[in-house]
Coordinates of C-alpha atoms (C1' of nucleotides) in Angstrom, one line a residue:
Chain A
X579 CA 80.5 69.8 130.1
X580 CA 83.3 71.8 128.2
X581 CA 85.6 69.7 126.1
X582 CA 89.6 70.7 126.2
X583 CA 90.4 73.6 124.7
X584 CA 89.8 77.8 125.0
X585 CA 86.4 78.3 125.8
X586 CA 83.9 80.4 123.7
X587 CA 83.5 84.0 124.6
X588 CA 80.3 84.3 123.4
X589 CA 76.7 82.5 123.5
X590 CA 76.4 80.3 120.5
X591 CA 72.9 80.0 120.7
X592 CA 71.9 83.5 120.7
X593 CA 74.7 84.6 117.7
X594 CA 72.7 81.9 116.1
X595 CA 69.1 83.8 116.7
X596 CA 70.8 87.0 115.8
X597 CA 71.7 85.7 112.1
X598 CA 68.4 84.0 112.1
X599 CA 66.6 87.6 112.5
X600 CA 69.3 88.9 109.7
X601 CA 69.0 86.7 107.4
X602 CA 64.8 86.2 107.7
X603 CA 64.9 90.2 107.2
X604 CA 67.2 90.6 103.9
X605 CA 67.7 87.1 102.6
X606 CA 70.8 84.9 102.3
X607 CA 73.0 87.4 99.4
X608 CA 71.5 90.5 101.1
X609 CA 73.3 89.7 104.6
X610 CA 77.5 89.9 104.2
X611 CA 79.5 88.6 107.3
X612 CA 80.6 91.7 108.1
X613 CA 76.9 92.2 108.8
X614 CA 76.7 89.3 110.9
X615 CA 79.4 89.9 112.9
X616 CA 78.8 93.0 114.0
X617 CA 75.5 92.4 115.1
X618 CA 76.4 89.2 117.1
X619 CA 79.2 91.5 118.6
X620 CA 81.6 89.0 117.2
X621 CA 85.0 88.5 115.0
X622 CA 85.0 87.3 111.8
X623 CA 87.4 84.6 112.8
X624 CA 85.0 83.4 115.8
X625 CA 81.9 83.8 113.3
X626 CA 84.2 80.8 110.9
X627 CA 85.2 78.7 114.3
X628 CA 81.4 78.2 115.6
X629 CA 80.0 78.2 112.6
X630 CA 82.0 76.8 109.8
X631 CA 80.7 78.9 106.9
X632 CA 78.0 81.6 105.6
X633 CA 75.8 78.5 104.2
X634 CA 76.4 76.3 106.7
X635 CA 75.2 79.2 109.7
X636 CA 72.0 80.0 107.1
X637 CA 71.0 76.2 107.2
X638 CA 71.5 76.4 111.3
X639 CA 69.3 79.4 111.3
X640 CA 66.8 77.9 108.6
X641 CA 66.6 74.6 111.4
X642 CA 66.2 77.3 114.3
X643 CA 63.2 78.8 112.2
X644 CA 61.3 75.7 111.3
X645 CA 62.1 74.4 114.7
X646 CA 60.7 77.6 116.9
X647 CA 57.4 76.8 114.9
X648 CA 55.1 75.3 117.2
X649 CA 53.4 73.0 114.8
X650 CA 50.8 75.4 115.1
X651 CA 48.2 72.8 116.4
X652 CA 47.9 71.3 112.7
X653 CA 48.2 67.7 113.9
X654 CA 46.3 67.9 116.7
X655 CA 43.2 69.6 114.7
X656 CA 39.9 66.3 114.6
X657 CA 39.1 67.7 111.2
X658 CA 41.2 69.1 107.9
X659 CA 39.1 72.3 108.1
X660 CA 40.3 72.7 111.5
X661 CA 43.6 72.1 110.9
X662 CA 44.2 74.3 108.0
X663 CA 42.5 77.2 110.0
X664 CA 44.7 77.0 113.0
X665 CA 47.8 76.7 110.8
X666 CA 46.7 79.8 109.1
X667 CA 45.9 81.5 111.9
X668 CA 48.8 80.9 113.8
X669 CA 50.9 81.8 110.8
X670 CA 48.9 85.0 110.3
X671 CA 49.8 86.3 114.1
X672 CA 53.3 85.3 113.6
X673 CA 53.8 87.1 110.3
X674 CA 52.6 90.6 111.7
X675 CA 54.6 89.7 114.9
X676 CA 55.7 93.4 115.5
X677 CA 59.2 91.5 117.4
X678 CA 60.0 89.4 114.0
X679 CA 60.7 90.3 110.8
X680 CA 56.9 90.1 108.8
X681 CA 56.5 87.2 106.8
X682 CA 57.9 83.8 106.5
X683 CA 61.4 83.1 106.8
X684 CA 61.5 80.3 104.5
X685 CA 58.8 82.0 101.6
X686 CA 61.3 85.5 102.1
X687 CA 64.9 84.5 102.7
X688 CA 66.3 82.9 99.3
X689 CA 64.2 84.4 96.3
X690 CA 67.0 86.3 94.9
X691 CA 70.3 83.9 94.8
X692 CA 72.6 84.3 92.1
X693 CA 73.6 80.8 90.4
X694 CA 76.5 80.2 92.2
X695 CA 74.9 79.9 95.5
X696 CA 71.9 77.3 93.8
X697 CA 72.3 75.3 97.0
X698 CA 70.8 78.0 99.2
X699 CA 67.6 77.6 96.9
X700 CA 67.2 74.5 96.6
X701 CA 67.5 74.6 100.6
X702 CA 64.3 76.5 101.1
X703 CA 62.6 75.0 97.9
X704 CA 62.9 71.4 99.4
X705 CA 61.2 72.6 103.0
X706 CA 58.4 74.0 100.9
X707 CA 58.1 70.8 99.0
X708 CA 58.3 68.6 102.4
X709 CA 55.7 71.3 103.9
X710 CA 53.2 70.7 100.4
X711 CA 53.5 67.2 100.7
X712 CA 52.6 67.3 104.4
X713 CA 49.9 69.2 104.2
X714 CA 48.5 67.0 101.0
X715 CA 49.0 64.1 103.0
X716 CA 46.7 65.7 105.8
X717 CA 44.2 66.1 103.4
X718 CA 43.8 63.1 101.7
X719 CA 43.0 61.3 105.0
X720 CA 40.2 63.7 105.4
X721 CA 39.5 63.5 102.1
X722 CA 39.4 59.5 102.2
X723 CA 36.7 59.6 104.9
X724 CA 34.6 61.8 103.1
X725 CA 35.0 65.2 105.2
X726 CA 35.0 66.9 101.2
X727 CA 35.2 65.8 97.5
X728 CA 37.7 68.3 95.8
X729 CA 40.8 66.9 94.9
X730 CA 43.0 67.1 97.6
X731 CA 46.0 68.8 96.0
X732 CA 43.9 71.5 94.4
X733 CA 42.8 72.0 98.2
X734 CA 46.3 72.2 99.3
X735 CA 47.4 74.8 96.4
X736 CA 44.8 77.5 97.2
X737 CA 45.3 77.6 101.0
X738 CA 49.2 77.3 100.1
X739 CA 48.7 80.5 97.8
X740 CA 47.3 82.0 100.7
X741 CA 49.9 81.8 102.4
X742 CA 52.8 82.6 101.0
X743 CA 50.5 85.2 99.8
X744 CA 49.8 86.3 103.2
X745 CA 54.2 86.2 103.9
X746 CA 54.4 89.1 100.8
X747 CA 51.3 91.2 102.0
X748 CA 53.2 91.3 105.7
X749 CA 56.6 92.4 103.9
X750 CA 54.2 95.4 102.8
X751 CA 53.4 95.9 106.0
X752 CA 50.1 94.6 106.7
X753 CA 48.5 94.8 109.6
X754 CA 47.2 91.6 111.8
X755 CA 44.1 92.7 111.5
X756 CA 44.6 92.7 107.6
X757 CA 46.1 89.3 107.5
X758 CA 43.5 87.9 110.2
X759 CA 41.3 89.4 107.6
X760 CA 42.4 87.3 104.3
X761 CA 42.3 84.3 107.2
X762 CA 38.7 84.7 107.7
X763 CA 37.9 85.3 103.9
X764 CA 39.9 82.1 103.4
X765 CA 38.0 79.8 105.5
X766 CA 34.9 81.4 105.2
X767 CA 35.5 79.6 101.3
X768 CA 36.2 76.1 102.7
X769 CA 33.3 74.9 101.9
X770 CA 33.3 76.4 98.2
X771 CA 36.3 75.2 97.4
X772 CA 36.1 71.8 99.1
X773 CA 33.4 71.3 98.2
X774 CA 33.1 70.4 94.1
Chain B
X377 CA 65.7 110.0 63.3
X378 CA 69.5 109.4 64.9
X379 CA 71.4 113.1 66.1
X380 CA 75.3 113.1 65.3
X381 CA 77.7 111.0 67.3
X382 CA 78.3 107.2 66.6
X383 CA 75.4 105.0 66.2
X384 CA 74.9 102.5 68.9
X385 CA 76.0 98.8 67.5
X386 CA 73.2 96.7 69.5
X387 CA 69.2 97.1 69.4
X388 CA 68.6 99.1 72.6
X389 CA 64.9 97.4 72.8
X390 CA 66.5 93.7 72.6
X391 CA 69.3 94.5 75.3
X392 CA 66.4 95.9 77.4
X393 CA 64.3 92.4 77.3
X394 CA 67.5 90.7 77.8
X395 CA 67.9 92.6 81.4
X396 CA 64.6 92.3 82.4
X397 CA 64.6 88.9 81.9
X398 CA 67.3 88.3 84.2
X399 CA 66.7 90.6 86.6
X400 CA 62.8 88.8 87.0
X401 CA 64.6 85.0 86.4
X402 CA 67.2 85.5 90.3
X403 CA 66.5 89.4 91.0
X404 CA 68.4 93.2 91.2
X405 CA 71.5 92.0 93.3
X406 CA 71.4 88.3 92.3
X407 CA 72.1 89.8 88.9
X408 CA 75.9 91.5 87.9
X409 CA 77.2 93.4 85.3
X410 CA 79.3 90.9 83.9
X411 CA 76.0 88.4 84.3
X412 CA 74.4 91.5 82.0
X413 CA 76.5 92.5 79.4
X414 CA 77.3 88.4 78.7
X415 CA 73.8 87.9 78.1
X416 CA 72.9 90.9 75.9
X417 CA 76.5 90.8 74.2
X418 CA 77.9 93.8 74.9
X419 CA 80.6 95.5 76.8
X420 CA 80.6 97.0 80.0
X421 CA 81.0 101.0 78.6
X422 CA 78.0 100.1 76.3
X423 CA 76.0 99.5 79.0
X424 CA 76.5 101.9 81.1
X425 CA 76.6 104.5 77.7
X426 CA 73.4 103.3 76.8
X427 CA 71.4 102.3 80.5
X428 CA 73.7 104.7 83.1
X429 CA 73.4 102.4 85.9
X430 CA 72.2 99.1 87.2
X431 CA 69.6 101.2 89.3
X432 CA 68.4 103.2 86.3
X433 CA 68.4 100.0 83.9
X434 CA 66.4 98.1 86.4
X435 CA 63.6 100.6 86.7
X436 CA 63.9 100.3 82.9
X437 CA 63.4 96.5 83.1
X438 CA 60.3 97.0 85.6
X439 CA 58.6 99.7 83.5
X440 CA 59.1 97.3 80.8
X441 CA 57.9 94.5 82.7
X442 CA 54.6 96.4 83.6
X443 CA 54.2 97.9 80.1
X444 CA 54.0 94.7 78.4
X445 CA 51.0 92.9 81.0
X446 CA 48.0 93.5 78.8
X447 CA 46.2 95.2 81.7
X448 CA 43.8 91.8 81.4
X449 CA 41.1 92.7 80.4
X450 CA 40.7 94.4 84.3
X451 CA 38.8 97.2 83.4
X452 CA 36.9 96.2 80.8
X453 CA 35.1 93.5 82.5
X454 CA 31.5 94.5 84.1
X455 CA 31.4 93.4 87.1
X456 CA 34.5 93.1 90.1
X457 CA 34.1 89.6 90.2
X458 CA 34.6 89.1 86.3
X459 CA 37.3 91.9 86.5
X460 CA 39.1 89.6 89.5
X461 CA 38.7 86.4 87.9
X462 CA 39.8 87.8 84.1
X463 CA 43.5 89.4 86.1
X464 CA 43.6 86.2 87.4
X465 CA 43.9 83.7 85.3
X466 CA 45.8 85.8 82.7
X467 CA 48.3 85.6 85.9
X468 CA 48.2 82.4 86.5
X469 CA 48.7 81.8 82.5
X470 CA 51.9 84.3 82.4
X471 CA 52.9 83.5 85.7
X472 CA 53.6 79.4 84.6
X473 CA 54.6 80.1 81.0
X474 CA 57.6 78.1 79.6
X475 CA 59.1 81.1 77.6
X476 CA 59.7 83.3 80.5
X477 CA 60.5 83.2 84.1
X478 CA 58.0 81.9 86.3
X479 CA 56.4 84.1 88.4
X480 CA 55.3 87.8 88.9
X481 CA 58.7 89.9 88.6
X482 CA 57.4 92.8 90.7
X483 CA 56.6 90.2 93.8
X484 CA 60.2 88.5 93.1
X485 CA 62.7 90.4 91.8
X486 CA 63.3 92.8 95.2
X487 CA 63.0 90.6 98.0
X488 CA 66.5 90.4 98.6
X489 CA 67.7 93.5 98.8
X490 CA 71.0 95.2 100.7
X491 CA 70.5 98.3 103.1
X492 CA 72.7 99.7 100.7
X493 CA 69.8 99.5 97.2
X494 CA 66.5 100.1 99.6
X495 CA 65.7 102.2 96.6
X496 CA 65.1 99.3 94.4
X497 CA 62.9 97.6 97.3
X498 CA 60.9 100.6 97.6
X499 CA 60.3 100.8 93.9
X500 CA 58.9 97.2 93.4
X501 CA 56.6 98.1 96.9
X502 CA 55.7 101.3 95.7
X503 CA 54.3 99.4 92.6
X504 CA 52.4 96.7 94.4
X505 CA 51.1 99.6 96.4
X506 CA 49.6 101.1 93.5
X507 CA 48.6 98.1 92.0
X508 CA 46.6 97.5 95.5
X509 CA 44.9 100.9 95.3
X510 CA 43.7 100.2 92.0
X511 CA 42.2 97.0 93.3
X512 CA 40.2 98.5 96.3
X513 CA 39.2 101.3 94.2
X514 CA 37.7 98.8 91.3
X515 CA 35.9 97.2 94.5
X516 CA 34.8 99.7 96.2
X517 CA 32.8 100.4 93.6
X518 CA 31.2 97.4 92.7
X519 CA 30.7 97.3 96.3
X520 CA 28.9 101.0 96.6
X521 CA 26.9 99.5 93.7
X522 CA 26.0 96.5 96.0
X523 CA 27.4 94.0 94.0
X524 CA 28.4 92.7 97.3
X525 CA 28.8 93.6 101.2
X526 CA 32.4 92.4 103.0
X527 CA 34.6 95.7 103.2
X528 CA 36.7 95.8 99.6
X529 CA 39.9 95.8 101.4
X530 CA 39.0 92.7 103.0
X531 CA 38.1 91.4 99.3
X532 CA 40.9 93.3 97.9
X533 CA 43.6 91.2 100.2
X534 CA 42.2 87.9 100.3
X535 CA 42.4 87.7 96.3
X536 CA 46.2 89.8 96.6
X537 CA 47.2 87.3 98.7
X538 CA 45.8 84.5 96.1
X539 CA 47.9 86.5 93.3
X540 CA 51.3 86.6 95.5
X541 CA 51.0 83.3 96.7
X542 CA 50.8 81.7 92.8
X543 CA 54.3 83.7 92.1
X544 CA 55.4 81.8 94.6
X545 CA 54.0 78.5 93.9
X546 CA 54.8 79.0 90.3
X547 CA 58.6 79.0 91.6
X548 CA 58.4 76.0 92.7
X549 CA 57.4 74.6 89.7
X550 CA 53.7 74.8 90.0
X551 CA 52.1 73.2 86.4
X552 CA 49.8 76.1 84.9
X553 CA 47.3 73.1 85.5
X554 CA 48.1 73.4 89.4
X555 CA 47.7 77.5 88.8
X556 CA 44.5 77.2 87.2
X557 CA 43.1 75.1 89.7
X558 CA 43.8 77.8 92.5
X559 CA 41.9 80.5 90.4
X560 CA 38.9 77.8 89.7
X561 CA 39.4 77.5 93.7
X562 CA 39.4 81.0 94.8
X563 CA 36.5 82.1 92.1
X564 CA 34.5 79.2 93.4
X565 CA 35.0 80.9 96.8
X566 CA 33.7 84.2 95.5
X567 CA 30.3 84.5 97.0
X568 CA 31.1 83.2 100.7
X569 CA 34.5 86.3 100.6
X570 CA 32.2 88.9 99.5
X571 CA 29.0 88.4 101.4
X572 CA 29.3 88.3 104.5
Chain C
dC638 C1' 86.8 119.2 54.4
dT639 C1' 86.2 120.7 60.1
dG640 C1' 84.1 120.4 64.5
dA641 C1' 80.8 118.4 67.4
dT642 C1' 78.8 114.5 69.3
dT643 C1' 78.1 109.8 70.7
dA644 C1' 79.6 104.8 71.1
dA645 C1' 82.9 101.0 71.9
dG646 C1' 87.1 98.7 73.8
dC647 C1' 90.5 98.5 77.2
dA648 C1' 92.2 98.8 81.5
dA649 C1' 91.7 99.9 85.7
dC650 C1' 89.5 102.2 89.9
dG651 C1' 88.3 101.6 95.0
dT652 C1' 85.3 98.7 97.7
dT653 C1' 83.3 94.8 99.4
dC654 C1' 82.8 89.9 99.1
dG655 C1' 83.5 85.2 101.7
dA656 C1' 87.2 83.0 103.7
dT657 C1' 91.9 81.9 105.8
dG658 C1' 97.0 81.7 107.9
dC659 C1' 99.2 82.6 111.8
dA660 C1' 100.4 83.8 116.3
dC661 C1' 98.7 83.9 120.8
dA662 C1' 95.4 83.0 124.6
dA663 C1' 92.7 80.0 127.5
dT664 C1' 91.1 75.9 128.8
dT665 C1' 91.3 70.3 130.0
dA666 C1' 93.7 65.9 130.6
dG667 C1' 97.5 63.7 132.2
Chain D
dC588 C1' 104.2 71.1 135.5
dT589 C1' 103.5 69.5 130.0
dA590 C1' 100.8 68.3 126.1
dA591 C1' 96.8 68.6 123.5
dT592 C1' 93.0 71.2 122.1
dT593 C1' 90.1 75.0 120.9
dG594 C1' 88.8 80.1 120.5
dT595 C1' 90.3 85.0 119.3
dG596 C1' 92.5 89.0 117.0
dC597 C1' 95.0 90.7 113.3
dA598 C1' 96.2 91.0 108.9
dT599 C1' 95.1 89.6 104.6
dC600 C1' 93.9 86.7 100.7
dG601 C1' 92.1 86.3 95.7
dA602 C1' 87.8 87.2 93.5
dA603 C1' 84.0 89.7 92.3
dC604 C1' 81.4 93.9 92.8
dG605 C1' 79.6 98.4 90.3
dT606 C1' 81.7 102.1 88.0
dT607 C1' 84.8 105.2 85.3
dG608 C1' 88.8 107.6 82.4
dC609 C1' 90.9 107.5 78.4
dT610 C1' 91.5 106.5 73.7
dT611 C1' 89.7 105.5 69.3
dA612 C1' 85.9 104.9 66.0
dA613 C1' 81.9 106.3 63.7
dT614 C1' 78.3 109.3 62.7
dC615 C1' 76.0 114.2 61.9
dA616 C1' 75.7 119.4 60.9
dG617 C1' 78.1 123.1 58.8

DNA sequence: CTGATTAAGCAACGTTCGATGCACAATTAG
DNA sequence: CTAATTGTGCATCGAACGTTGCTTAATCAG
């Protein structure tokens, strides 16, 4: 259902999945929009029409990331050991995905960001924020019917260091195998460190 | 002992902190000139006189940057696990200290980087790299000494993906409390990694 | 003193940055 | 058809980027 107006030449959808992949692979001040546009095959002009600006077609791309994520099974998990491992093992596989860039999108994208672009920052900061307290929140349930005594947040930083830990190791190139490795040294501790 | 010519007019050594500093605080591109020479209160010729280039004075910054970590007490300690947990939480202390950016500048400061500087990225891998070997090679010797039996690779990655993971969690404001706690998580966690 | 050498200040270099004004093309609604 | 609306191509904007030439200043060796 096309409103008035000249129709788009292009697919919106997969310019947008082409400045995902760009951006995930340098980062926000690394990418110009002459980079963008010639990998979506597109004009500069056509890029400002769809998209209204650079920050405004990173946050789409940001909301295309964190939506393609398939929850990884981390709700549906009975136990907190459970879930954690399926989230990391999912993660894991998708960060040595040989067709994505390695490594997590929103750990990778905005680490270097001058001050005048802040907003970008405080973009990715916030998901990692809403993903810590999520994952905390899991925890405490299983934490308030006694599946472990450690302090729930101390539980949630370790496997959280682990990875975004795991999202650096993959930008040097390590191999599934490798990260599936630190996965299994991970939650072969869950009892250790749960358990305190 | 200065030659002829004019004597520089700022402290070569202070100027140098000053970079490093802000290249490790938002990283090599997030970082200008003009950002440069207003912090270290210079002019533009002076800089370039004195460093030649932004390339050359960031390599200056990270040698700088690895020059001044104390080595930890690494290879002192006796055994791997004491050498682990001794790098460790002198990390996790530097890496949440109030006087200077948070985080681990050689995990940080390149992330972002343009096709145009790959040099820069490659420098900051190259170093991890290293840093890596050195890790597996402190292992694998505690490991041919049967300190312990997983592979010391598999050791090596888990706790490298511990380390990374803090620089990032110490970007997002992670206490030196919340730091500690991961160490105190992931050295609780030692014997179920390494025997296996 | 002279000559050599190095640093600093000023002004500017060419390039790239993100973003836009404008004319024109292509569509829908009536 | 006309009017309204939206996309595209072209040219370009002002600002910022890293870097440099040139002049002048300040030191050393002789």
């Amino acid at each position: 259902m096309p409103g008035p107006g000249r129709p788009r030449e292009f697919d919106r959808d997969a310019a947008l999945r082409t400045a995902m992949r760009l951006f995930w692979e340098r980062g926000y001040e690394a990418v110009s929009i002459a980079d963008l546009t010639a990998a979506m095959g597109i004009g500069t002009r056509s890029l400002y029409t769809a998209f209204g600006s650079k920050e405004r077609l990173f946050r789409e791309a940001i909301d295309l990331y964190n939506g393609t994520g398939t929850a990884d099974g981390f709700y549906a998990a009975p136990t907190a050991c459970q879930a954690v491992e399926r989230m990391l093992r999912a993660r894991a596989a998708a960060y040595a995905e040989p067709d994505t860039p390695p490594g997590c999108m929103v750990v990778l994208a905005a680490t270097n960001i001058s001050a005048a672009n802040d907003p970008v920052r405080t973009l990715v900061t916030d998901i990692r924020a809403r993903d810590r307290a999520d994952l905390v929140a899991r925890l405490s349930e299983a934490h308030a019917r006694g599946e472990f005594t450690t302090a729930p947040e101390a539980v949630a930083d370790f496997y959280l260091s682990v990875l975004y830990g795991m999202s650096v190791r993959a930008r040097d190139n390590a191999s599934t195998t490798q990260l599936v490795a630190v996965v299994d040294a991970a939650m072969a501790a869950w009892d250790a460190v749960t358990r305190r």
